[in-house]
XYZ file of C-alpha atoms in Angstrom:
588
model
C 93.436 129.200 -140.792
C 93.382 129.269 -136.984
C 94.662 126.255 -135.149
C 92.210 123.954 -133.448
C 91.347 125.443 -130.060
C 88.187 123.597 -129.109
C 87.009 120.014 -128.764
C 83.504 118.575 -128.854
C 82.402 117.369 -125.428
C 80.398 114.160 -125.628
C 77.572 113.701 -123.131
C 78.209 110.215 -121.797
C 74.604 109.930 -120.561
C 73.423 109.969 -124.180
C 75.553 106.963 -125.177
C 74.320 103.386 -124.965
C 77.286 101.096 -124.370
C 75.027 98.036 -124.311
C 73.480 98.643 -127.723
C 73.667 95.483 -129.824
C 72.002 96.004 -133.187
C 68.860 96.948 -135.060
C 66.261 94.223 -135.434
C 64.676 94.087 -138.865
C 60.950 94.666 -138.576
C 58.602 93.452 -141.310
C 55.870 95.866 -140.242
C 54.745 97.815 -143.289
C 55.084 101.592 -143.277
C 51.864 103.214 -144.553
C 52.824 105.076 -147.728
C 50.707 107.626 -149.581
C 51.439 108.757 -153.136
C 50.613 112.209 -154.511
C 50.998 112.655 -158.270
C 52.236 116.110 -159.169
C 50.567 118.268 -161.814
C 53.960 119.393 -163.127
C 57.427 117.954 -162.768
C 59.877 119.185 -160.187
C 62.363 121.628 -161.643
C 65.526 119.525 -161.764
C 68.489 121.248 -163.406
C 71.005 118.914 -165.008
C 74.667 119.797 -164.731
C 76.553 120.486 -167.918
C 79.588 118.502 -168.987
C 81.866 121.378 -168.010
C 80.422 121.361 -164.487
C 81.064 117.756 -163.573
C 83.709 118.534 -160.982
C 83.535 117.110 -157.496
C 82.492 120.475 -156.056
C 79.701 120.978 -158.625
C 78.341 117.559 -157.739
C 78.442 118.288 -154.021
C 76.868 121.722 -154.367
C 74.241 121.151 -157.043
C 74.160 117.500 -158.120
C 73.193 116.337 -154.607
C 70.845 119.232 -153.872
C 67.805 118.436 -151.711
C 64.825 119.881 -153.630
C 62.386 119.393 -150.743
C 62.215 121.858 -147.834
C 60.585 121.217 -144.472
C 59.004 124.164 -142.692
C 60.452 124.041 -139.142
C 57.844 126.493 -137.872
C 54.863 124.350 -138.901
C 54.663 120.604 -138.330
C 54.318 118.301 -141.352
C 54.631 121.105 -143.887
C 56.972 120.829 -146.895
C 57.649 122.995 -149.950
C 59.301 122.631 -153.355
C 59.531 124.410 -156.731
C 58.211 122.886 -159.950
C 59.164 123.454 -163.586
C 56.511 126.167 -163.975
C 58.249 128.352 -161.420
C 55.592 127.693 -158.786
C 56.432 127.365 -155.101
C 54.161 124.561 -153.891
C 53.270 123.706 -150.310
C 51.833 120.520 -148.821
C 50.690 120.558 -145.203
C 49.471 117.209 -143.879
C 46.762 117.038 -141.251
C 45.140 113.730 -142.196
C 47.058 111.120 -144.210
C 43.975 109.529 -145.737
C 42.762 112.882 -147.088
C 45.848 114.257 -148.790
C 45.178 116.994 -151.289
C 47.317 118.354 -154.075
C 50.182 120.700 -153.141
C 48.876 124.258 -153.353
C 50.610 127.147 -155.053
C 51.797 129.878 -152.693
C 53.982 131.860 -155.105
C 54.870 131.934 -158.799
C 58.219 133.278 -159.967
C 58.536 135.501 -163.005
C 59.917 133.978 -166.158
C 63.676 133.622 -165.654
C 65.930 135.438 -168.043
C 68.420 133.741 -170.301
C 71.222 132.387 -168.163
C 73.889 130.091 -169.518
C 74.826 128.516 -166.183
C 71.396 128.431 -164.586
C 71.080 126.396 -161.384
C 68.123 124.873 -159.581
C 65.756 127.194 -157.748
C 66.367 127.194 -153.994
C 64.280 128.188 -151.009
C 65.049 129.042 -147.381
C 62.354 129.621 -144.768
C 63.695 132.606 -142.881
C 61.106 132.931 -140.114
C 57.497 132.038 -139.373
C 56.399 134.781 -141.798
C 59.331 135.276 -144.213
C 61.155 133.274 -146.869
C 64.141 133.757 -149.187
C 63.933 132.486 -152.776
C 66.427 132.097 -155.620
C 65.235 131.545 -159.187
C 68.515 129.805 -160.089
C 69.447 132.544 -162.534
C 71.003 134.988 -160.072
C 67.902 136.728 -158.720
C 67.295 136.881 -154.955
C 63.823 137.571 -153.553
C 62.644 138.091 -149.993
C 58.979 137.206 -149.554
C 56.533 137.993 -146.788
C 54.527 134.809 -146.448
C 52.208 135.553 -143.569
C 51.553 132.789 -141.049
C 51.966 129.777 -143.276
C 50.397 127.255 -140.932
C 47.061 128.942 -140.194
C 45.289 127.228 -143.102
C 44.892 130.414 -145.105
C 45.624 130.387 -148.816
C 47.213 133.835 -148.977
C 49.804 134.345 -151.678
C 53.333 135.267 -150.757
C 54.280 138.919 -151.288
C 57.750 139.877 -152.627
C 59.224 142.874 -150.797
C 62.785 142.684 -152.110
C 64.194 141.579 -155.468
C 67.744 142.013 -156.692
C 70.030 140.483 -159.294
C 73.149 139.265 -157.463
C 75.246 139.032 -160.630
C 75.557 135.255 -161.040
C 73.578 132.080 -160.310
C 73.618 130.797 -156.735
C 71.797 128.606 -154.264
C 70.611 129.688 -150.815
C 72.212 127.782 -147.955
C 70.587 129.465 -144.956
C 68.770 132.598 -143.853
C 67.612 134.173 -140.590
C 65.386 137.122 -139.755
C 65.665 139.473 -136.781
C 64.816 142.973 -135.591
C 67.731 145.261 -134.789
C 68.062 146.356 -131.138
C 69.557 149.561 -129.780
C 69.886 152.660 -131.950
C 68.331 150.954 -134.971
C 65.490 149.467 -132.961
C 62.608 148.312 -135.130
C 64.683 147.788 -138.291
C 63.801 144.417 -139.781
C 66.900 142.607 -141.058
C 67.311 139.398 -143.047
C 70.656 137.585 -143.217
C 71.045 135.347 -146.289
C 73.938 132.994 -147.048
C 74.518 132.245 -150.755
C 76.745 129.698 -152.477
C 78.197 129.752 -155.985
C 81.252 128.409 -157.772
C 83.635 130.622 -159.726
C 86.384 129.991 -162.220
C 89.735 130.361 -160.510
C 92.499 131.182 -163.031
C 95.156 130.763 -160.315
C 94.140 127.164 -159.643
C 96.425 125.117 -161.883
C 96.358 121.845 -159.912
C 92.760 121.508 -158.741
C 89.401 121.613 -160.489
C 89.854 125.176 -161.705
C 86.986 126.446 -159.538
C 86.808 128.117 -156.142
C 83.863 127.976 -153.764
C 82.381 131.363 -152.937
C 80.046 132.061 -150.004
C 78.308 135.421 -149.880
C 76.766 136.625 -146.629
C 74.190 139.287 -147.568
C 72.420 141.537 -145.060
C 69.131 143.042 -146.267
C 67.209 145.537 -144.121
C 64.280 147.901 -144.453
C 64.527 151.678 -144.146
C 64.347 153.051 -140.624
C 62.260 156.120 -141.516
C 58.508 156.273 -140.922
C 56.442 155.086 -143.852
C 59.424 153.316 -145.440
C 59.058 149.961 -143.693
C 58.421 148.209 -147.010
C 61.608 149.504 -148.689
C 64.295 146.843 -148.370
C 67.861 147.170 -149.644
C 71.217 145.407 -149.299
C 73.101 146.884 -146.358
C 76.196 144.701 -146.338
C 77.849 141.982 -148.441
C 80.670 139.790 -147.167
C 82.463 137.235 -149.345
C 84.303 134.100 -148.198
C 86.361 131.843 -150.426
C 87.519 128.276 -150.062
C 88.344 125.187 -152.083
C 85.600 122.795 -150.941
C 81.832 122.963 -150.666
C 80.966 123.238 -146.956
C 79.121 120.346 -145.343
C 77.403 122.792 -143.003
C 76.927 126.562 -143.270
C 74.586 128.724 -141.196
C 74.258 132.274 -139.876
C 73.981 132.698 -136.114
C 70.835 134.290 -134.620
C 70.804 138.103 -134.842
C 73.523 137.791 -137.499
C 76.221 137.748 -134.817
C 78.394 135.157 -136.520
C 78.799 132.434 -139.091
C 79.432 128.724 -138.641
C 81.051 126.447 -141.251
C 82.035 122.791 -141.421
C 84.262 122.049 -144.403
C 87.146 119.917 -145.597
C 89.251 122.972 -146.426
C 89.442 126.376 -144.726
C 87.510 129.497 -145.710
C 88.618 133.106 -145.310
C 86.797 136.422 -145.742
C 88.124 138.162 -148.845
C 85.776 141.132 -149.472
C 83.340 143.330 -147.546
C 81.093 145.502 -149.729
C 83.511 145.008 -152.624
C 86.565 146.126 -150.629
C 89.300 143.515 -150.155
C 89.809 142.384 -146.590
C 93.345 142.823 -145.330
C 94.550 139.372 -144.445
C 96.344 139.127 -141.106
C 99.877 137.871 -141.002
C 99.885 134.155 -140.219
C 100.569 133.669 -136.548
C 103.367 131.247 -135.731
C 102.176 128.125 -134.025
C 104.778 128.653 -131.295
C 105.971 132.132 -130.356
C 108.801 130.703 -128.375
C 110.183 127.232 -128.047
C 108.721 125.473 -125.028
C 109.429 122.048 -123.706
C 106.623 119.494 -124.112
C 104.652 118.789 -120.952
C 104.244 115.127 -121.880
C 105.737 112.435 -124.103
C 103.822 109.541 -125.568
C 104.340 106.312 -127.470
C 101.963 103.797 -128.970
C 101.709 100.267 -130.252
C 98.857 98.571 -132.060
C 97.348 97.640 -128.683
C 98.072 100.513 -126.279
C 99.297 104.050 -125.684
C 101.851 105.064 -123.028
C 101.963 108.672 -121.800
C 104.622 110.189 -119.551
C 103.616 113.504 -117.923
C 106.159 115.656 -116.101
C 105.166 116.548 -112.534
C 106.330 119.399 -110.250
C 108.571 118.521 -107.328
C 106.892 117.466 -104.107
C 103.750 116.101 -105.763
C 102.282 112.947 -104.196
C 99.688 110.473 -105.389
C 97.028 112.189 -103.293
C 97.520 115.412 -105.258
C 96.689 113.769 -108.593
C 93.215 114.150 -110.024
C 92.584 111.653 -112.809
C 89.433 110.872 -114.767
C 89.185 108.564 -117.770
C 86.204 107.491 -119.869
C 86.109 105.645 -123.162
C 86.956 108.770 -125.186
C 87.806 111.552 -122.693
C 90.850 112.153 -120.477
C 91.364 114.607 -117.627
C 94.645 114.715 -115.672
C 95.732 117.402 -113.255
C 96.656 118.388 -109.718
C 94.261 119.270 -106.946
C 93.551 123.001 -106.836
C 94.982 123.706 -110.327
C 93.592 123.595 -113.888
C 94.034 120.220 -115.648
C 97.449 119.598 -117.197
C 95.982 117.410 -119.923
C 92.276 117.370 -120.767
C 90.160 116.684 -123.822
C 88.697 114.139 -126.181
C 90.964 111.218 -127.050
C 91.622 110.550 -130.709
C 89.988 107.112 -130.435
C 88.221 105.055 -127.799
C 90.071 103.246 -125.016
C 89.121 100.675 -122.394
C 89.057 102.519 -119.021
C 88.983 99.299 -117.011
C 92.191 98.042 -118.638
C 94.024 101.382 -118.294
C 96.059 102.586 -115.306
C 98.579 105.181 -114.101
C 101.613 105.015 -111.802
C 104.159 107.423 -110.326
C 107.645 107.088 -111.757
C 110.615 108.374 -109.734
C 108.376 110.999 -108.068
C 109.066 113.260 -111.089
C 106.637 112.017 -113.679
C 103.368 110.162 -114.017
C 103.140 107.263 -116.440
C 99.742 106.539 -117.966
C 98.903 103.330 -119.841
C 95.842 103.445 -122.113
C 94.447 100.267 -123.645
C 93.105 100.859 -127.166
C 89.619 99.549 -127.758
C 90.386 98.842 -131.434
C 93.757 97.387 -132.302
C 95.711 98.523 -135.315
C 94.845 102.158 -136.146
C 97.702 104.609 -135.559
C 96.806 107.722 -133.569
C 98.126 110.952 -135.117
C 97.535 112.738 -131.808
C 96.707 111.830 -128.231
C 94.127 114.481 -127.290
C 92.220 116.209 -130.077
C 93.706 119.660 -130.721
C 96.429 119.403 -128.031
C 99.910 120.231 -129.404
C 101.822 120.392 -126.092
C 103.082 116.815 -126.240
C 105.771 115.049 -128.212
C 105.386 111.682 -129.871
C 108.385 109.372 -129.424
C 108.772 106.593 -131.985
C 110.571 103.414 -130.997
C 113.299 101.870 -133.145
C 111.009 98.950 -134.009
C 108.274 101.295 -135.184
C 110.709 103.337 -137.260
C 112.046 100.184 -138.933
C 108.543 98.923 -139.685
C 107.504 102.295 -141.120
C 110.619 102.406 -143.272
C 109.859 98.939 -144.613
C 106.283 99.850 -145.480
C 107.331 103.026 -147.311
C 110.317 101.615 -149.191
C 108.368 101.179 -152.419
C 107.583 104.914 -152.491
C 111.286 105.764 -152.895
C 112.182 102.853 -155.141
C 113.945 103.632 -158.392
C 111.660 101.104 -160.047
C 108.495 102.712 -161.409
C 106.477 99.872 -159.967
C 107.786 99.486 -156.443
C 104.881 97.240 -155.618
C 106.160 93.671 -155.253
C 102.943 92.466 -156.895
C 104.332 92.613 -160.415
C 101.009 91.792 -162.001
C 99.576 95.148 -160.895
C 100.301 98.172 -163.112
C 102.109 101.167 -161.615
C 100.045 104.092 -160.365
C 100.162 107.223 -162.485
C 99.443 110.252 -160.284
C 98.413 112.274 -163.341
C 95.397 110.013 -163.799
C 94.012 110.743 -160.318
C 90.779 112.733 -160.029
C 89.964 115.319 -157.349
C 88.056 112.762 -155.307
C 91.044 110.366 -155.257
C 93.334 112.693 -153.360
C 93.577 112.947 -149.602
C 92.583 116.454 -148.424
C 95.520 118.688 -147.606
C 93.570 120.341 -144.814
C 91.757 118.271 -142.254
C 88.014 118.748 -141.911
C 87.118 121.435 -139.390
C 84.153 123.158 -137.778
C 84.685 126.907 -137.439
C 82.804 129.789 -135.839
C 83.469 133.264 -137.302
C 82.674 136.405 -135.336
C 80.217 138.649 -137.173
C 82.091 141.877 -136.357
C 85.766 140.985 -136.735
C 85.157 138.200 -139.314
C 87.889 136.222 -137.542
C 87.555 132.584 -136.450
C 86.984 132.357 -132.703
C 86.434 128.611 -132.171
C 87.843 125.875 -134.389
C 87.215 122.146 -133.975
C 89.357 119.625 -135.781
C 86.772 117.044 -136.848
C 89.434 114.498 -137.769
C 87.723 111.166 -138.289
C 84.294 112.531 -137.345
C 82.574 112.189 -140.706
C 79.803 114.688 -141.400
C 76.456 112.910 -141.917
C 73.617 115.423 -142.250
C 72.014 118.705 -141.138
C 68.605 118.929 -139.487
C 66.394 121.774 -138.215
C 65.241 120.909 -134.708
C 64.319 124.200 -133.040
C 63.521 127.095 -135.426
C 64.759 129.547 -132.797
C 68.206 127.920 -132.875
C 70.761 127.231 -135.590
C 70.383 123.957 -137.546
C 71.895 120.909 -135.859
C 74.703 118.907 -137.423
C 75.174 115.157 -137.144
C 78.687 113.691 -136.997
C 79.970 110.159 -136.891
C 81.764 109.247 -133.643
C 83.214 105.758 -133.846
C 80.168 103.699 -134.940
C 77.501 106.058 -133.571
C 75.983 109.215 -135.020
C 75.909 112.167 -132.610
C 73.716 115.239 -133.096
C 75.210 118.591 -132.061
C 73.242 121.783 -131.390
C 75.285 124.986 -131.988
C 75.096 127.458 -129.100
C 76.893 130.593 -130.368
C 75.837 132.517 -127.259
C 77.875 130.132 -125.075
C 81.537 130.555 -126.066
C 82.671 127.985 -123.508
C 80.201 125.346 -124.658
C 79.439 126.286 -128.260
C 78.336 122.840 -129.467
C 76.048 120.743 -127.281
C 75.602 117.004 -127.745
C 71.794 116.623 -127.759
C 71.078 113.164 -129.224
C 72.668 109.893 -130.307
C 71.677 107.390 -132.980
C 73.318 104.130 -132.043
C 75.502 102.488 -134.714
C 74.125 104.808 -137.426
C 77.630 105.866 -138.407
C 78.465 102.261 -139.132
C 75.131 101.560 -140.831
C 75.226 104.496 -143.227
C 78.735 103.595 -144.364
C 77.403 100.268 -145.635
C 74.826 101.938 -147.914
C 76.726 102.358 -151.168
C 73.804 104.020 -152.959
C 72.929 106.369 -150.073
C 71.876 109.832 -151.228
C 70.187 111.684 -148.350
C 70.060 111.242 -144.578
C 67.946 112.953 -141.949
C 66.258 112.456 -138.580
C 63.065 113.431 -136.799
C 63.129 116.773 -134.940
C 62.278 114.885 -131.725
C 65.105 112.368 -132.439
C 62.692 109.410 -132.364
C 64.188 107.970 -135.553
C 66.819 108.504 -138.236
C 66.374 107.678 -141.893
C 68.439 107.161 -145.044
C 67.347 106.972 -148.658
C 69.056 105.606 -151.736
C 69.159 107.233 -155.138
C 66.247 105.072 -156.273
C 63.186 103.787 -154.482
C 64.357 102.494 -151.079
C 64.189 104.241 -147.706
C 65.617 102.880 -144.457
C 64.224 103.765 -141.050
C 66.165 103.320 -137.780
C 64.109 103.770 -134.645
C 65.432 104.572 -131.197
C 65.290 101.635 -128.729
C 61.825 101.246 -127.228
C 60.612 99.113 -124.292
C 59.126 95.701 -125.002
C 55.774 94.584 -123.679
C 57.307 91.212 -122.827
C 60.963 90.813 -121.942
C 63.264 88.751 -124.125
C 66.342 86.783 -123.078
C 69.666 86.954 -124.910
C 70.601 83.284 -125.344
C 74.323 83.904 -125.721
C 74.752 86.169 -122.704
C 71.855 84.916 -120.623
C 70.601 88.408 -119.791
C 67.186 89.933 -120.216
C 66.543 92.400 -123.061
C 64.110 95.119 -122.072
C 64.165 97.217 -125.218
C 64.812 96.779 -128.931
C 65.800 99.156 -131.722
C 64.031 98.431 -135.006
C 65.000 98.851 -138.631
C 62.329 99.144 -141.321
C 62.593 99.338 -145.094
C 60.157 101.034 -147.456
C 60.213 100.563 -151.228
C 58.510 103.325 -153.185
C 56.365 102.648 -156.230
C 58.529 104.744 -158.534
C 61.444 104.302 -160.892
C 62.404 107.993 -160.809
C 65.436 109.253 -158.834
C 64.772 110.652 -155.378
C 65.233 114.441 -155.456
C 64.157 115.433 -151.943
C 64.022 113.815 -148.528
C 62.763 115.340 -145.259
C 61.372 114.108 -141.946
C 58.970 115.433 -139.358
C 58.323 113.806 -135.997
C 55.547 111.667 -137.499
C 56.251 111.407 -141.232
C 58.830 111.002 -143.947
C 58.476 113.043 -147.142
C 60.124 111.749 -150.319
C 60.116 113.775 -153.537
C 60.710 112.508 -157.073
C 60.302 114.409 -160.339
C 56.631 113.418 -160.641
C 55.507 112.243 -157.188
C 55.525 113.249 -153.540
C 55.399 110.291 -151.129
C 54.250 110.622 -147.535
C 55.285 107.807 -145.178
C 53.456 107.566 -141.862
C 56.212 106.660 -139.411
C 54.859 107.474 -135.948
C 51.307 107.502 -134.635
C 51.677 110.015 -131.829
């Protein structure tokens, strides 16, 4: 796995440092209930499949799909093998979901999964029957109101059951101009006989390229042109193919590597040493519970006027005028810029004092992904650490001084109890070399959800930064700025962590609101701050409040588990086994 070589650059203009909280609004959300003619096809996991990775991949699958090309249009598959579509134009005149395609009877499959659907383009879709069969369907323009049936132009048995994670469609340029190509990303879990300590399964991603024949009159003949296989040990939080099939992007707790191309094993490169030659650190740093002290070596003859220094709550830039920055990037945690300062020390080094915004947490690194510094631990810190870890090396089985508590038996731990050996990362793989080009160490940035915003772009990913939730738009055509911060949901990172029964999360494509749903019945809506008609006054601080962010709660009239959850700019769609609920959120 490549070392982290990139950091996410937060757009400070999209952060609201004065945000206080969400105000609970008792305004009712208009909710419309559509009873389904047949139940949604929900596949229950078998007892042998109740590993953590099976639950992440299939037990938490979102059965509802929003069409990003057509507003307020959703699709799902029912138990009869029908692909059903509901397009809302008027809430008070909702009809039944209409059938757009019916799958053939699936064959006997012992480990059958749920059917999955990916809308490839405005006129194409990829469909899995859950039994191992992949179909590419020409749908026509789905949003023109026509009731044309979808036409299958490619069907192939991929050998084992899978779900579709993502797909894109494009036309080849250059020599193969006019060749229509579909890139499909598949996920399945395989028994791993070499895994003696984990769950016994490995996660397999298969990147399949399907294209039509280039000859005249053969435009309707589609075949698999290339198959690439990646393997890892955790189900990715995010996985998508770049436009034109030029790359692949993954966010996962553990690394993935390409193992096969068209059935031929990929020669794995020799692991590169982290340091080719021993170099002296360019800075040293220490920390306490309250602050961080950094000492940066400076060239001879440097004066204060030569120093260029910029510090925000979570970003540091330090360098000399006319030269690239010596130290630049996102800080591991937030600091207070007003309480931080720097001074020259003996004209040979610069000493920087950073005041932590939150006391207590220990920073494992100063700047995310920067390995050119050396952490220096004081004698007091070493003694305290030794005291805290003494019980781990005690000869007594129960080193815990609380004798009433039983000792911990590591053999009783489940997969979900262990701390991941590899830190969570966001990786971009080049489509030609299959090598990682940009790697972001996500660290404490918890992954929240994926959302389709612009159908011409890759899906966005939402990460927790401190208490906020930040939405990032991948830009694979901009190597220097591959992930762009496009929206912020204030305090959503903190809010979602308090929802113990949370199942799905999403947001509107125009970022006007974010929403969470629980496993049963309840949905929570968090609106962006909006101006007030009359200004309010904060009694504690004595300042005027010009805008308020609202929280709303909707309780569905159903006792069935929520199986699907999607949002458009105006509506929320909630799917259960027997009902499809439409919640009117905005009246634009």
